Short mmCIF file of C-alpha atoms in Angstrom, two decimals:
data_model
loop_
_atom_site.label_atom_id
_atom_site.label_comp_id
_atom_site.label_asym_id
_atom_site.label_seq_id
_atom_site.Cartn_x
_atom_site.Cartn_y
_atom_site.Cartn_z
CA MET W 467 130.57 208.40 243.09
CA ASN W 468 131.22 205.57 240.63
CA SER W 469 129.61 202.59 242.40
CA PRO W 470 126.07 201.24 242.33
CA VAL W 471 123.90 202.42 245.20
CA LYS W 472 122.57 199.47 247.18
CA LEU W 473 121.75 201.12 250.50
CA VAL W 474 120.53 204.55 251.66
CA ILE W 475 120.91 205.31 255.38
CA PHE W 476 118.86 208.16 256.80
CA ASP W 477 119.19 210.18 259.94
CA TRP W 478 115.77 210.62 261.57
CA ASP W 479 115.20 213.94 263.39
CA GLY W 480 115.51 216.92 261.04
CA THR W 481 116.09 214.70 258.00
CA LEU W 482 112.98 212.52 257.72
CA PHE W 483 111.01 213.69 260.74
CA ASP W 484 109.88 217.26 261.45
CA SER W 485 110.76 217.19 265.15
CA VAL W 486 113.52 219.75 265.69
CA GLY W 487 111.21 222.39 267.16
CA GLN W 488 109.79 220.00 269.74
CA ILE W 489 113.20 218.65 270.69
CA VAL W 490 114.41 222.18 271.38
CA ALA W 491 111.26 223.00 273.36
CA SER W 492 111.59 219.86 275.47
CA LEU W 493 115.27 220.48 276.18
CA GLN W 494 114.41 224.03 277.23
CA PHE W 495 111.67 222.70 279.51
CA ALA W 496 114.04 220.23 281.16
CA ALA W 497 116.75 222.85 281.64
CA ARG W 498 114.28 225.22 283.34
CA GLN W 499 113.23 222.53 285.81
CA PHE W 500 116.78 222.50 287.16
CA ASN W 501 117.61 226.20 286.70
CA GLN W 502 120.14 225.53 283.96
CA PRO W 503 120.69 228.20 281.29
CA LEU W 504 120.13 226.98 277.74
CA THR W 505 119.75 228.96 274.53
CA ASP W 506 117.70 227.77 271.58
CA ALA W 507 120.86 227.75 269.45
CA ASP W 508 122.72 225.52 271.90
CA ALA W 509 119.77 223.17 272.25
CA LYS W 510 119.44 222.87 268.49
CA SER W 511 123.16 222.37 267.92
CA ILE W 512 123.32 219.00 269.70
CA ILE W 513 120.41 217.33 267.90
CA GLY W 514 121.73 214.09 266.46
CA LEU W 515 123.92 213.13 269.40
CA GLY W 516 123.03 210.39 271.87
CA LEU W 517 121.33 211.56 275.07
CA PRO W 518 124.35 211.05 277.36
CA GLU W 519 126.45 213.14 274.98
CA VAL W 520 123.72 215.79 274.88
CA ALA W 521 123.80 216.11 278.66
CA GLN W 522 127.60 216.27 278.73
CA ARG W 523 127.71 219.02 276.13
CA LEU W 524 124.84 221.16 277.38
CA PHE W 525 125.26 220.76 281.13
CA PRO W 526 128.96 219.99 281.74
CA THR W 527 129.10 221.58 285.21
CA VAL W 528 126.28 219.56 286.79
CA PRO W 529 126.91 215.88 285.97
CA GLU W 530 124.90 214.91 289.04
CA LEU W 531 121.78 216.34 287.34
CA HIS W 532 122.20 214.63 283.97
CA SER W 533 119.93 211.68 284.71
CA ASP W 534 117.14 213.89 286.06
CA ILE W 535 117.42 216.42 283.23
CA LEU W 536 117.26 213.69 280.60
CA GLN W 537 114.29 212.10 282.31
CA ALA W 538 112.45 215.43 282.33
CA TYR W 539 113.33 215.95 278.67
CA SER W 540 112.14 212.49 277.64
CA GLU W 541 108.83 212.75 279.48
CA HIS W 542 108.12 216.19 278.05
CA TYR W 543 109.06 215.14 274.52
CA VAL W 544 106.91 212.00 274.55
CA ALA W 545 103.93 213.90 275.93
CA ASN W 546 104.17 216.75 273.42
CA SER W 547 105.38 215.13 270.19
CA THR W 548 102.40 213.00 269.27
CA GLU W 549 101.62 215.33 266.34
CA ASP W 550 105.17 215.32 264.96
CA CYS W 551 105.38 213.66 261.57
CA TRP W 552 107.51 213.12 258.49
CA PHE W 553 108.31 216.10 256.33
CA ALA W 554 105.93 216.35 253.38
CA GLY W 555 107.03 213.99 250.63
CA VAL W 556 109.09 211.65 252.81
CA ALA W 557 106.61 208.76 252.71
CA GLU W 558 106.49 208.91 248.92
CA MET W 559 110.28 209.18 248.65
CA LEU W 560 110.87 206.12 250.83
CA GLN W 561 108.28 204.11 248.95
CA GLU W 562 109.79 205.01 245.58
CA LEU W 563 113.26 204.06 246.73
CA ALA W 564 112.00 200.76 248.14
CA GLU W 565 110.26 200.01 244.85
CA GLN W 566 113.61 200.44 243.08
CA GLY W 567 115.03 197.65 245.21
CA VAL W 568 117.42 199.76 247.26
CA LYS W 569 117.78 198.86 250.94
CA LEU W 570 116.81 201.54 253.45
CA ALA W 571 118.21 202.04 256.95
CA VAL W 572 118.09 204.51 259.84
CA ALA W 573 121.03 205.76 261.93
CA THR W 574 119.83 208.06 264.69
CA GLY W 575 120.80 209.74 267.93
CA LYS W 576 117.51 208.60 269.44
CA SER W 577 117.29 205.87 272.02
CA ARG W 578 116.00 202.49 270.86
CA LYS W 579 112.79 203.09 272.81
CA GLY W 580 112.33 206.47 271.17
CA LEU W 581 113.09 205.18 267.69
CA ASP W 582 110.70 202.24 268.03
CA ARG W 583 107.99 204.66 269.13
CA VAL W 584 108.31 206.89 266.07
CA LEU W 585 108.70 203.95 263.69
CA LYS W 586 105.37 202.70 264.98
CA GLN W 587 103.90 206.22 264.87
CA THR W 588 104.82 206.55 261.17
CA GLU W 589 103.92 202.92 260.37
CA SER W 590 107.36 202.47 258.80
CA VAL W 591 108.87 199.52 260.68
CA GLU W 592 108.78 197.31 257.59
CA LEU W 593 110.32 199.94 255.30
CA PHE W 594 113.77 199.76 256.86
CA ALA W 595 116.06 196.76 256.56
CA VAL W 596 118.12 197.89 259.56
CA THR W 597 117.83 200.61 262.20
CA ARG W 598 120.43 201.74 264.71
CA ALA W 599 119.83 203.96 267.74
CA ALA W 600 122.54 205.68 269.75
CA SER W 601 121.57 203.86 272.93
CA GLU W 602 122.65 200.49 271.48
CA THR W 603 125.95 201.57 269.91
CA ARG W 604 128.29 204.58 269.96
CA SER W 605 126.95 208.07 269.41
CA LYS W 606 127.61 210.02 266.24
CA PRO W 607 130.06 211.11 264.92
CA ASP W 608 131.67 207.76 265.77
CA PRO W 609 131.01 205.62 262.66
CA LEU W 610 130.30 202.40 264.57
CA MET W 611 126.54 202.49 263.86
CA LEU W 612 127.27 202.78 260.15
CA ALA W 613 129.74 199.91 260.31
CA GLU W 614 127.13 197.78 262.05
CA ILE W 615 124.51 198.61 259.41
CA LEU W 616 126.95 197.72 256.62
CA SER W 617 127.81 194.45 258.32
CA GLU W 618 124.16 193.50 258.76
CA THR W 619 123.20 194.35 255.17
CA GLY W 620 126.36 193.01 253.52
CA VAL W 621 126.89 196.29 251.66
CA ALA W 622 130.26 198.01 251.22
CA SER W 623 130.65 201.61 252.39
CA HIS W 624 131.16 202.92 248.86
CA GLU W 625 127.87 201.30 247.79
CA ALA W 626 125.87 203.22 250.41
CA ILE W 627 124.83 206.84 250.99
CA MET W 628 124.34 208.51 254.36
CA VAL W 629 121.71 211.26 254.38
CA GLY W 630 121.63 213.73 257.25
CA ASP W 631 121.05 217.29 258.41
CA THR W 632 123.98 217.61 260.84
CA SER W 633 127.74 217.64 260.78
CA TYR W 634 127.62 214.54 263.02
CA ASP W 635 125.93 212.57 260.24
CA LEU W 636 128.34 213.62 257.53
CA GLU W 637 131.43 213.34 259.73
CA MET W 638 130.69 209.74 260.67
CA ALA W 639 130.15 208.91 257.00
CA GLN W 640 133.42 210.58 256.07
CA LYS W 641 135.25 208.56 258.74
CA ILE W 642 134.14 205.30 257.12
CA ALA W 643 134.62 206.47 253.50
CA MET W 644 130.88 206.46 252.85
CA PRO W 645 129.40 209.00 250.41
CA SER W 646 126.91 211.38 252.00
CA VAL W 647 124.18 213.87 251.21
CA GLY W 648 123.50 216.88 253.40
CA VAL W 649 120.04 218.39 253.85
CA SER W 650 119.83 222.06 254.76
CA TYR W 651 116.26 222.16 256.10
CA GLY W 652 117.15 220.57 259.46
CA VAL W 653 119.72 221.63 262.05
CA HIS W 654 123.08 222.66 260.58
CA THR W 655 123.79 225.23 257.89
CA PRO W 656 124.96 224.37 254.36
CA GLU W 657 128.33 225.92 255.23
CA THR W 658 128.76 223.55 258.18
CA LEU W 659 127.65 220.53 256.15
CA ALA W 660 129.95 221.41 253.26
CA GLN W 661 133.02 220.94 255.46
CA PHE W 662 132.51 217.17 255.23
CA ASN W 663 132.43 217.01 251.41
CA PRO W 664 128.97 215.54 250.77
CA LEU W 665 128.03 214.54 247.25
CA THR W 666 125.48 217.34 247.34
CA ILE W 667 123.48 219.50 249.74
CA VAL W 668 119.75 219.62 249.04
CA HIS W 669 117.23 222.10 250.34
CA ASP W 670 113.98 220.14 250.25
CA ILE W 671 112.58 216.61 250.07
CA ARG W 672 111.77 216.85 246.37
CA SER W 673 115.41 217.57 245.52
CA LEU W 674 116.58 214.80 247.83
CA ASN W 675 114.20 212.33 246.21
CA SER W 676 115.35 213.29 242.71
CA PHE W 677 119.02 212.95 243.62
CA LEU W 678 118.64 209.55 245.28
CA LEU W 679 116.41 208.14 242.57
CA ALA W 680 118.95 209.19 239.93
CA LYS W 681 121.62 207.21 241.78
CA VAL W 682 119.40 204.14 242.03
CA GLN W 683 118.23 204.34 238.42
CA TRP W 684 121.83 204.69 237.28
CA LYS W 685 122.52 201.40 239.04
CA GLU W 686 119.83 199.71 236.96
CA ALA W 687 121.14 201.10 233.68
CA ILE W 688 124.72 199.81 233.89
#
């Protein structure tokens, strides 16, 4: 990538926030309430999509139950995720990037209500210039949420980086010609992420921090 980095856009669950295990557990709980089969692998595979898309993918034969299943999921997740938190090192990484003058944003499959709750929980509302939730735009891998973030920040796609742990994150970036970084500690495997040609795939927060800071510091040096 040969352009200055002005904006870093992060996925939330599985990228910044250690919540994958609870999401899977809550989806399993909801499925059991309505006698719907659901494997851990299938539940994990859809993390990153908007909730309507989750229901369509996981429970395609019972559309009449989607609303009730999602309600059961949401209630269980809210009640049992109060101890979920950022991965170790995330707070420091975000602060260092902010101190370098780069804009930060979030693009997530969460609902706006869910995103606002975890932003408050992590005391990070002021860190992000823009946030987009799937409930207020189109779900990943449609790139609309990225286009909206670029429009609001005034940054070109080649001046931004999308960071995510799923193919949905990297695919939507690819569709809008935005560079991306895959993280392997979340949902999808490095092999899956590599199909979308990220700049790199990192395996921990320290490596992610080092990579992003190098891009920002390069901007300052030119």
